[in-house]
Tab-separated table of C-alpha atoms in Angstrom:
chain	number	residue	atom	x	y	z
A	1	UNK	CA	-19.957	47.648	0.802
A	2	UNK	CA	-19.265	44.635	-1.588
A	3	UNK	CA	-22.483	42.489	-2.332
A	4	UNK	CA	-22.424	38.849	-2.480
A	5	UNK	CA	-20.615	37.623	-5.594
A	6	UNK	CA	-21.088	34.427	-7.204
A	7	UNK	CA	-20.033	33.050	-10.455
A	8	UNK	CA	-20.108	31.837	-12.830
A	9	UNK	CA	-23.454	33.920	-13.894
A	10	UNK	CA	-24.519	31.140	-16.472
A	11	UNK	CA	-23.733	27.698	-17.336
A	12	UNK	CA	-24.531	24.907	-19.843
A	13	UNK	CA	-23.925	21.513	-19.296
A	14	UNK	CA	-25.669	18.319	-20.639
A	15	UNK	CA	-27.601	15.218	-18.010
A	16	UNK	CA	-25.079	13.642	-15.837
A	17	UNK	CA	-22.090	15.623	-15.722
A	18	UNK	CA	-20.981	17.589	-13.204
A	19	UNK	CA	-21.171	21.240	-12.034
A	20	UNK	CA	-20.209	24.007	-9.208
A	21	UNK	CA	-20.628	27.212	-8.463
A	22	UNK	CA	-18.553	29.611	-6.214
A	23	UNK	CA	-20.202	32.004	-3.233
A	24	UNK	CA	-18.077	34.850	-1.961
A	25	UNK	CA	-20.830	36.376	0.628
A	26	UNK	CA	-20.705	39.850	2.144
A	27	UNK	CA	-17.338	40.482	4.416
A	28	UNK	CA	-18.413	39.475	7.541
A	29	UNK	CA	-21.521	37.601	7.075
A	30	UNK	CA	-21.692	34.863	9.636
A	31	UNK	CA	-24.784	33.251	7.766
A	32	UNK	CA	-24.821	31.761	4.314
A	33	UNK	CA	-27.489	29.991	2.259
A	34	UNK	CA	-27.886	28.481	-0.928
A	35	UNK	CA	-31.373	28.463	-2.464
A	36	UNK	CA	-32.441	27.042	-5.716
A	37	UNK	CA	-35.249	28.614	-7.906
A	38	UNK	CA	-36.594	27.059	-11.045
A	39	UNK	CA	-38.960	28.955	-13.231
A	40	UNK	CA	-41.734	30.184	-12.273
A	41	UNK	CA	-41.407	29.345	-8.177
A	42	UNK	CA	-40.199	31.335	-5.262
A	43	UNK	CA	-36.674	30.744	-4.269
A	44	UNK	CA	-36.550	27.137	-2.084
A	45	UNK	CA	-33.298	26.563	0.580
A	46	UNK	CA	-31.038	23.977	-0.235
A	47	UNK	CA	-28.771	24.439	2.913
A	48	UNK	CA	-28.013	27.038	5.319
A	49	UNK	CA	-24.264	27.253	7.058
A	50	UNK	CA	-23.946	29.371	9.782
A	51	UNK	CA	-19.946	30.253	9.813
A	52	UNK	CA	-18.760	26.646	8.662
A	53	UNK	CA	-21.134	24.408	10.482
A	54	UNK	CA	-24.227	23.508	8.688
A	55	UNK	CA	-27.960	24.501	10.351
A	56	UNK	CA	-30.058	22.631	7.850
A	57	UNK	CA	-29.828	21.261	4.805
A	58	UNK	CA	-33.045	18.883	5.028
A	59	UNK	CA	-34.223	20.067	1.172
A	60	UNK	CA	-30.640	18.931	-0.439
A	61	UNK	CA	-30.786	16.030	-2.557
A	62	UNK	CA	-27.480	14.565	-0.923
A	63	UNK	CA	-27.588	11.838	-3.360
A	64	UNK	CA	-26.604	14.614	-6.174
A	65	UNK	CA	-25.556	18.091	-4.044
A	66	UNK	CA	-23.033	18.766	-2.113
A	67	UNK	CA	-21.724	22.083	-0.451
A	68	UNK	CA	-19.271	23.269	1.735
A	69	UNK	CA	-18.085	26.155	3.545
A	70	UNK	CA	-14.538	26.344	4.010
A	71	UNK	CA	-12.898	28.520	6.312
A	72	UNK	CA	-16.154	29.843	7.208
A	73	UNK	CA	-15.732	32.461	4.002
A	74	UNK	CA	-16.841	31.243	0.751
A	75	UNK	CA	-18.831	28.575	-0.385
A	76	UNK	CA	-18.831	26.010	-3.456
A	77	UNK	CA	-22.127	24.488	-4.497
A	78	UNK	CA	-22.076	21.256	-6.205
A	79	UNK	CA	-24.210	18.888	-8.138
A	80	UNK	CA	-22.663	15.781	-9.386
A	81	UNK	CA	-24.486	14.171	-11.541
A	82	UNK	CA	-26.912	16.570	-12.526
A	83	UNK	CA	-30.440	16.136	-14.038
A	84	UNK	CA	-32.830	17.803	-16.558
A	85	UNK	CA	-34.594	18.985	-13.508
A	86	UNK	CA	-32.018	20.809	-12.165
A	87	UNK	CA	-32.247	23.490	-14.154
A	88	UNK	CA	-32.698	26.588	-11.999
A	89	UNK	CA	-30.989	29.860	-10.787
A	90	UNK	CA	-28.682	29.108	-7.589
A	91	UNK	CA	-28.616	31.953	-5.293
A	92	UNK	CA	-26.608	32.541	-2.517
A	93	UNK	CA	-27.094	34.907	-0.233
A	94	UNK	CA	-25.584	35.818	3.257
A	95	UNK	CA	-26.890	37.376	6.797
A	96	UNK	CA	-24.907	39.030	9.127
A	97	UNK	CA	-26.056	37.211	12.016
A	98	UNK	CA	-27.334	33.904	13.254
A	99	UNK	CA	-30.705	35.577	14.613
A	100	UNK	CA	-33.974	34.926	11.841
A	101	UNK	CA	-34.109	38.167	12.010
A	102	UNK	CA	-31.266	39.440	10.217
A	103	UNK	CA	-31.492	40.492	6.365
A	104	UNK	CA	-30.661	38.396	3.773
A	105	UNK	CA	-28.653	39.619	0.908
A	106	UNK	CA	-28.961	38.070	-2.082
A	107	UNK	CA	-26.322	37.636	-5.219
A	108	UNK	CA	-27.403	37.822	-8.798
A	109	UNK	CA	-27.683	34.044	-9.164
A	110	UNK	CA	-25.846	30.914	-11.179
A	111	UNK	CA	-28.871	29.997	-14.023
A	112	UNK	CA	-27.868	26.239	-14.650
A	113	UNK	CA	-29.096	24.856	-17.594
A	114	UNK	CA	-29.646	21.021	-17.869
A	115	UNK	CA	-29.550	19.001	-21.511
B	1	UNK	CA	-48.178	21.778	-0.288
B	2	UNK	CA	-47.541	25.464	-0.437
B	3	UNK	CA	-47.403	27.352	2.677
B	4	UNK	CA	-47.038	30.903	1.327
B	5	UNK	CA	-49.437	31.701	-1.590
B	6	UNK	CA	-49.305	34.086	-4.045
B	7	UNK	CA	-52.394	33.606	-6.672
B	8	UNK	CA	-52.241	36.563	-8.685
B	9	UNK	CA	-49.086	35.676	-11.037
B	10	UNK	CA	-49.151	39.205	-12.680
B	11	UNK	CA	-50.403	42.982	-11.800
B	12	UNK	CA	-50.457	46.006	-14.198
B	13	UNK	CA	-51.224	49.730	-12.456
B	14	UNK	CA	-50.832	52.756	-14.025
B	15	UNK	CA	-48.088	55.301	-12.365
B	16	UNK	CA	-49.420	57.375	-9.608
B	17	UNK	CA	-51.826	54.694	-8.396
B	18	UNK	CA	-52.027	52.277	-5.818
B	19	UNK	CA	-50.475	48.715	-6.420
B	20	UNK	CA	-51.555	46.214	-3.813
B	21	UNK	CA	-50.112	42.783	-4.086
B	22	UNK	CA	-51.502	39.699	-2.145
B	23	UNK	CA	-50.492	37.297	-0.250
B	24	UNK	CA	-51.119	33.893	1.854
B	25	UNK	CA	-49.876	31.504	4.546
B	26	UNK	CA	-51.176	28.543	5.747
B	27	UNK	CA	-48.731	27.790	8.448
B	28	UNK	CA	-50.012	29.699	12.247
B	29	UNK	CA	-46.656	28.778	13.150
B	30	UNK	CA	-45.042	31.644	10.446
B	31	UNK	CA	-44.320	34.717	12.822
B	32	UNK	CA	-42.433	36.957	11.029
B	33	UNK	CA	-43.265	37.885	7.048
B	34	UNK	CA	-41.202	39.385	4.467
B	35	UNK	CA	-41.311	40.961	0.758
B	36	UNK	CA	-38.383	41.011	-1.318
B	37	UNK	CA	-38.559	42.608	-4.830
B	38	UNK	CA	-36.515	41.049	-8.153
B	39	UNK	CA	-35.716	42.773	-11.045
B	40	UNK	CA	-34.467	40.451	-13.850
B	41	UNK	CA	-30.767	38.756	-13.822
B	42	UNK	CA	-30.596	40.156	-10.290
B	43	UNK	CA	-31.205	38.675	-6.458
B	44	UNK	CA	-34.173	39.651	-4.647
B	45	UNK	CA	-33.597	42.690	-2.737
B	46	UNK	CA	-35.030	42.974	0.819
B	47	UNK	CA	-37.883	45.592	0.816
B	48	UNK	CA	-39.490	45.143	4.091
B	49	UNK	CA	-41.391	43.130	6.860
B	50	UNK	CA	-43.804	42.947	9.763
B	51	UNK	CA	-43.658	40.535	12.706
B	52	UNK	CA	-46.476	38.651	13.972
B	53	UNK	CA	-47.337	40.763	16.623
B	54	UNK	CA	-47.676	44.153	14.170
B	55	UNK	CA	-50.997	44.409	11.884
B	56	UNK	CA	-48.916	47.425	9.872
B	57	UNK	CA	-45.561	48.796	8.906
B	58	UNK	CA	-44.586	51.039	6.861
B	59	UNK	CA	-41.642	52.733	5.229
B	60	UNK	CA	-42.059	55.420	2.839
B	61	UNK	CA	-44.374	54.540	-0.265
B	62	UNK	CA	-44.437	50.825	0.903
B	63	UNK	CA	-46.926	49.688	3.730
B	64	UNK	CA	-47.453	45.594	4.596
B	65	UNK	CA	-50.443	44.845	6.186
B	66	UNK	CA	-51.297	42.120	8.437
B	67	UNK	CA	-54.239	39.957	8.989
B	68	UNK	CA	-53.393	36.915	10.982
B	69	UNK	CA	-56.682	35.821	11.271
B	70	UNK	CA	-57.422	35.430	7.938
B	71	UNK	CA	-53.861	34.334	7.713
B	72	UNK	CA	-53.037	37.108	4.726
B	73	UNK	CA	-50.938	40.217	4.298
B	74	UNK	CA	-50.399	42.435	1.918
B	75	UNK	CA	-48.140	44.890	0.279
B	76	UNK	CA	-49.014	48.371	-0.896
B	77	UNK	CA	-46.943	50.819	-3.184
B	78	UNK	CA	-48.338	54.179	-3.263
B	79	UNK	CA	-47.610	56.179	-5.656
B	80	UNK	CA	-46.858	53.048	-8.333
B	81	UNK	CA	-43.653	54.320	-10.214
B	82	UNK	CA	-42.415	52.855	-13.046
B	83	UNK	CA	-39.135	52.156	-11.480
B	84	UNK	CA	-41.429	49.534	-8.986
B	85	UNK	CA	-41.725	47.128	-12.423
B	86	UNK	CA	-40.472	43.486	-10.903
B	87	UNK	CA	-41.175	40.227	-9.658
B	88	UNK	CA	-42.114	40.849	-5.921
B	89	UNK	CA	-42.187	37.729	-3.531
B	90	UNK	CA	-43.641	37.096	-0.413
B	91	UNK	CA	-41.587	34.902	2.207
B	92	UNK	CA	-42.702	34.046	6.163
B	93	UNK	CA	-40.406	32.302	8.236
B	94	UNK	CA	-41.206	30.495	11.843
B	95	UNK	CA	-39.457	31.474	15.016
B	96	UNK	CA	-35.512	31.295	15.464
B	97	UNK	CA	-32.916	30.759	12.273
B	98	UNK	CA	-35.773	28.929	10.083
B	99	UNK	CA	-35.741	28.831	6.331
B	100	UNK	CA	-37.713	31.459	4.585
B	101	UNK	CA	-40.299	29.609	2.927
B	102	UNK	CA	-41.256	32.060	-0.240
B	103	UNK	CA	-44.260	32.321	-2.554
B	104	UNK	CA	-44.183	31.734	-6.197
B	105	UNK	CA	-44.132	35.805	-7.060
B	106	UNK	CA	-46.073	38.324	-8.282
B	107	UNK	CA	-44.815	40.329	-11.165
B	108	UNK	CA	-45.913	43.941	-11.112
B	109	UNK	CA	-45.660	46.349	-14.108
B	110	UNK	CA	-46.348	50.003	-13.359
B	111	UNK	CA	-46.971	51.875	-16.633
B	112	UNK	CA	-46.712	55.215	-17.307
C-alpha cells in the first residue's frame, strides 16, 4: 500500500511571496489533514477535510492559508503571502475514516523555509 | 497554553534497558492518547494508544500506561534497541473527529 505523498520535499522562498504544496493521501482515505510543525514543537492542525468538506480549520491563518480538497482526492496547501514565521514542515496525513479513532498516516513533510 | 506536556526534551538509555518517556495533559476532557515515533526527514509513524477507560496497553516491547488522575501517561520500550533512536511525541485527542493536540517531543537515543 502507497503512503501519503507530498511534494515538493523542500522549498526556499523569500517574505511575501507565495507558496503550495501538493497532498496525494492514501487511496481511499476519507480523512485528510494538514498540520504545520516548526522547530522544536509537536505537529499543530491547520485544517482537517473529511472527503471534500472541511471539519475544522479554526488554527488557519485565513488571512495568509488557504487549502482545498478537490474531488475529495488530493489536496493543495497554500500560503500567499508568506512570513518569516512560517517556516515549518507541512505534513499531511490521511485517515481512513471519519471516526477519531482511526490512524493517521503521516507523509514525509514539505520543510518551508522563509527569508 | 499547552495541553499535552512533554518536559524531558531528550533521553539517552543504553540497549537492553528500559526507556520510559513521559508525558502530560491538562485537559480532563482528552479521552483517548496516542504516541507516534519520528525518525528524521520522515512523518511520525503511529506506534500505539490507550483510551481513557484503559490504565495499560501493550504491544510487544512497547507498553503506555495510564494515570488519569494524575493526568499522565507514559511510554515504555523494553528492551531499548538502537533501532528505537527518534523523536517520540505524545498526542491526546477529545471525543469524536477532534484534532490531535501533540506535545513538543521527546527525542530518545538508545546506544549500544
Amino acid at each position: 500500500e502507497a503512503g501519503v505523498a507530498q511534494s515538493p520535499r523542500y522549498k526556499i522562498i523569500e517574505k511575501r511571496q507565495s507558496v503550495a504544496f501538493w497532498c496525494n493521501p492514501i487511496s481511499g482515505h476519507a480523512t485528510l489533514y494538514w498540520y504545520q510543525q516548526i522547530l522544536g514543537q509537536g505537529p499543530k492542525l491547520l485544517i482537517q477535510f473529511q472527503n471534500n468538506g472541511v471539519v475544522d480549520d479554526s488554527q488557519l491563518p485565513k488571512d495568509r492559508f488557504s487549502a482545498e480538497r478537490l474531488k475529495g482526492v488530493d489536496s493543495t496547501l497554500k500560503i500567499q503571502p508568506a512570513k518569516l514565521e512560517d517556516s515549518a514542515v507541512y505534513l499531511c496525513a490521511s485517515s481512513l475514516g471519519t471516526s477519531g479513532l482511526n490512524e493517521q498516516y503521516f507523509g514525509p513533510g514539505t520543510r518551508l523555509t522563509v527569508t | 497554553d499547552q495541553q499535552v506536556k512533554q518536559n524531558s526534551p531528550s533521553l539517552s538509555v543504553q540497549e537492553g534497558r528500559i526507556s520510559i518517556l513521559n508525558c502530560d495533559y491538562t485537559n480532563s476532557m482528552f479521552d483517548y492518547f496516542l504516541w507516534y515515533k519520528k525518525y528524521p526527514a520522515e512523518g511520525p509513524t503511529f506506534l500505539i494508544s490507550i483510551s481513557s477507560i484503559k490504565d495499560k496497553n501493550e504491544d510487544g516491547r512497547f507498553t503506555v500506561f495510564l494515570n488519569k488522575s494524575a493526568k499522565h501517561l507514559s511510554l515504555h520500550i523494553v528492551p531499548s534497541q538502537p533501532g528505537d533512536s527518534a523523536v517520540y511525541f505524545c498526542a491526546a485527542r477529545t471525543t469524536g473527529n477532534t484534532p490531535l493536540v501533540f506535545g513538543k517531543g521527546t527525542r530518545l537515543s538508545v546506544i549500544a
